Coordinates of C-alpha atoms in Angstrom, one line a residue:
X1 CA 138.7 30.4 -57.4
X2 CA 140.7 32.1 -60.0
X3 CA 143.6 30.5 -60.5
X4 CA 146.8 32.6 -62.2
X5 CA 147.5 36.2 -62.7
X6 CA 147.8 38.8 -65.3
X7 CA 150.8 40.2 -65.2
X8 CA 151.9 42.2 -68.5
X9 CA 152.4 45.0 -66.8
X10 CA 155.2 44.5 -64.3
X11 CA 154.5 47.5 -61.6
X12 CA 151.3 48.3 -59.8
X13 CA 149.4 45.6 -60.2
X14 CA 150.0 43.8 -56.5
X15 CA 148.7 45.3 -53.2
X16 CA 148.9 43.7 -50.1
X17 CA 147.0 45.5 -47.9
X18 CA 147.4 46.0 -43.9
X19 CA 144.2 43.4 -43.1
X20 CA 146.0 40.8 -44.9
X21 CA 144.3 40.9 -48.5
X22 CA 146.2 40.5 -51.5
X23 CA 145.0 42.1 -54.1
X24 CA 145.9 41.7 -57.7
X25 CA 144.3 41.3 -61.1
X26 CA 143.5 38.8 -63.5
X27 CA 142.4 39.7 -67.1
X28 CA 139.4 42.0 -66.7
X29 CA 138.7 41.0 -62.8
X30 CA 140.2 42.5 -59.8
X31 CA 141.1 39.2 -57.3
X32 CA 140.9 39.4 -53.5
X33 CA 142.5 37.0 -51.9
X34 CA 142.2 36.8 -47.9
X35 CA 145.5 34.8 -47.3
X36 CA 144.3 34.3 -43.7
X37 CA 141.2 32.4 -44.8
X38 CA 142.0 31.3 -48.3
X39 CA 139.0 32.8 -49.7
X40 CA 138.6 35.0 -52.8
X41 CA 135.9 38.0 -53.8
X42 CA 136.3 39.7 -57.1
X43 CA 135.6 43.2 -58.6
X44 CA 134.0 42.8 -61.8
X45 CA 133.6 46.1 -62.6
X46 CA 136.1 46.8 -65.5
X47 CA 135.0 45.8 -69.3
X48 CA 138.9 45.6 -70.0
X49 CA 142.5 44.4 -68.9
X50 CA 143.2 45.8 -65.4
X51 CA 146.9 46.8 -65.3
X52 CA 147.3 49.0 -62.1
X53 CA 145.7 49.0 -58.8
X54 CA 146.4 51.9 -56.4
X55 CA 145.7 51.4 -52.6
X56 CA 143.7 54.7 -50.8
X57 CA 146.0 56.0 -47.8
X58 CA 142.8 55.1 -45.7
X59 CA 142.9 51.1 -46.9
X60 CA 139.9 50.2 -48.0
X61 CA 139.4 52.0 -50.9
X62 CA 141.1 50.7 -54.1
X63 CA 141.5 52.6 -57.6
X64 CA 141.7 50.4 -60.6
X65 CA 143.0 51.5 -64.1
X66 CA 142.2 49.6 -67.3
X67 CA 143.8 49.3 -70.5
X68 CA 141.1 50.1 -72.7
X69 CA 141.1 52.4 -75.9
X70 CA 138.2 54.5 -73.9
X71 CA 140.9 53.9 -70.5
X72 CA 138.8 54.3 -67.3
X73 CA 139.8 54.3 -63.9
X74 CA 137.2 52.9 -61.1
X75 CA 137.5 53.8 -57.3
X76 CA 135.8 51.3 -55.6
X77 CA 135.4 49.8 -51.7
X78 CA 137.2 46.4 -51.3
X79 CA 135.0 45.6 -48.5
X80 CA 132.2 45.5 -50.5
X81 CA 133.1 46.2 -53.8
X82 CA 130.8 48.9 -54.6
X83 CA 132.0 51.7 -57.2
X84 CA 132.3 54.9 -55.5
X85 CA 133.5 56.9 -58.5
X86 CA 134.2 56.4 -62.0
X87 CA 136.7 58.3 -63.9
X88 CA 136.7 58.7 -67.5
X89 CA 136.8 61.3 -70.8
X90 CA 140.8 61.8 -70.5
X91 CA 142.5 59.2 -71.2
X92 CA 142.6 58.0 -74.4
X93 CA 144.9 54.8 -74.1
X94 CA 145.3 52.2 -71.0
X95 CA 145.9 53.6 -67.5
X96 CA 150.1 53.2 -67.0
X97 CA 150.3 54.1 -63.5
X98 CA 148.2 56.4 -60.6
X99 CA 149.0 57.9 -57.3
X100 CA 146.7 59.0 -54.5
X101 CA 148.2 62.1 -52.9
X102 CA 149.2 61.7 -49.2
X103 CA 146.0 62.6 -47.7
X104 CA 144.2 60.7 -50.2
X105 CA 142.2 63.6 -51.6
X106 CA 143.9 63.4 -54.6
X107 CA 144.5 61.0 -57.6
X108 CA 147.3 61.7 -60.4
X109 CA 147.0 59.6 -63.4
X110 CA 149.0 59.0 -66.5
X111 CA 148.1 56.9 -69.4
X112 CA 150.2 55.4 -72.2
X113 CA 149.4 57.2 -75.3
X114 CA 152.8 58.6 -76.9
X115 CA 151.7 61.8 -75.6
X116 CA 151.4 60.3 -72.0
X117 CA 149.1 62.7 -70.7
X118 CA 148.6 63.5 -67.1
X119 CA 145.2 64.0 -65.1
X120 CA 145.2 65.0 -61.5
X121 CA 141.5 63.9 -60.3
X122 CA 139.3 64.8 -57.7
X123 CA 137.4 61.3 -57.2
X124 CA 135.1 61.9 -54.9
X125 CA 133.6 64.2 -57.4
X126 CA 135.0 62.5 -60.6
X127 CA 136.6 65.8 -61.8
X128 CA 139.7 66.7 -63.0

C-alpha cells in the first residue's frame, strides 16, 4: 500500500468516482483506492509529480497532468490502467489544471508558465 498523499497542489488532485474509487496521487504515482474493499492499484505511467487528475464524463477514463519542465498529460483507463493517449509538445511547465468538455470529447488544459498558456485537446487523437 501507499501510505500518504502528495498534496502541493491544493485543487484537482482528489476524485472520488461513482463506483467507489478514490483516486488521488502520490509523488509520481496515481493511487486507486477501492474504499469498499480496501485495496489499492496504481498508475505508474508519469516520470514526474502528478498534480491534477480530471475524471472523463463517462467514469472510467482518468486524465493526469504532471509537473514536469517537458509537462505531459496522460489519458488513461482506471480499470485497467492502460494509456489511451498521451498529450505533449505544448506545455512547457507543470499541468495547473484541465477540463473535459461536457460530452467528454474535449480536454482544455492550462499550464503554469507565467504566460499560462491554454491547449484545448482532442485526446482521442492527441491533437490540439
Amino acid at each position: 500500500h501507499i501510505h500518504g498523499y502528495g498534496g502541493k497542489v491544493s485543487r484537482g488532485t482528489l476524485v472520488l468516482t461513482e463506483g467507489k474509487m478514490l483516486i488521488y496521487p502520490a509523488a509520481s504515482v496515481v493511487v486507486l483506492l477501492d474504499t469498499q474493499h480496501n485495496r489499492q492499484s496504481f498508475f505508474l505511467g508519469h516520470t514526474d509529480l502528478v498534480n491534477v487528475i480530471e475524471p472523463h464524463p463517462e467514469g472510467t477514463i482518468i486524465a493526469s497532468g504532471d509537473a514536469g519542465s517537458k509537462a505531459q498529460i496522460l489519458v488513461w483507463d482506471s480499470s485497467n490502467l492502460s494509456v489511451i493517449s498521451t498529450l505533449v509538445g505544448v506545455h512547457r511547465e507543470g499541468i495547473a489544471d484541465m477540463k473535459f468538455s461536457r460530452d467528454g470529447n474535449m480536454l482544455v488544459s492550462v499550464d503554469m508558465a507565467d504566460d499560462h498558456v491554454i491547449c484545448i485537446w482532442d485526446w482521442r487523437k492527441a491533437r490540439k
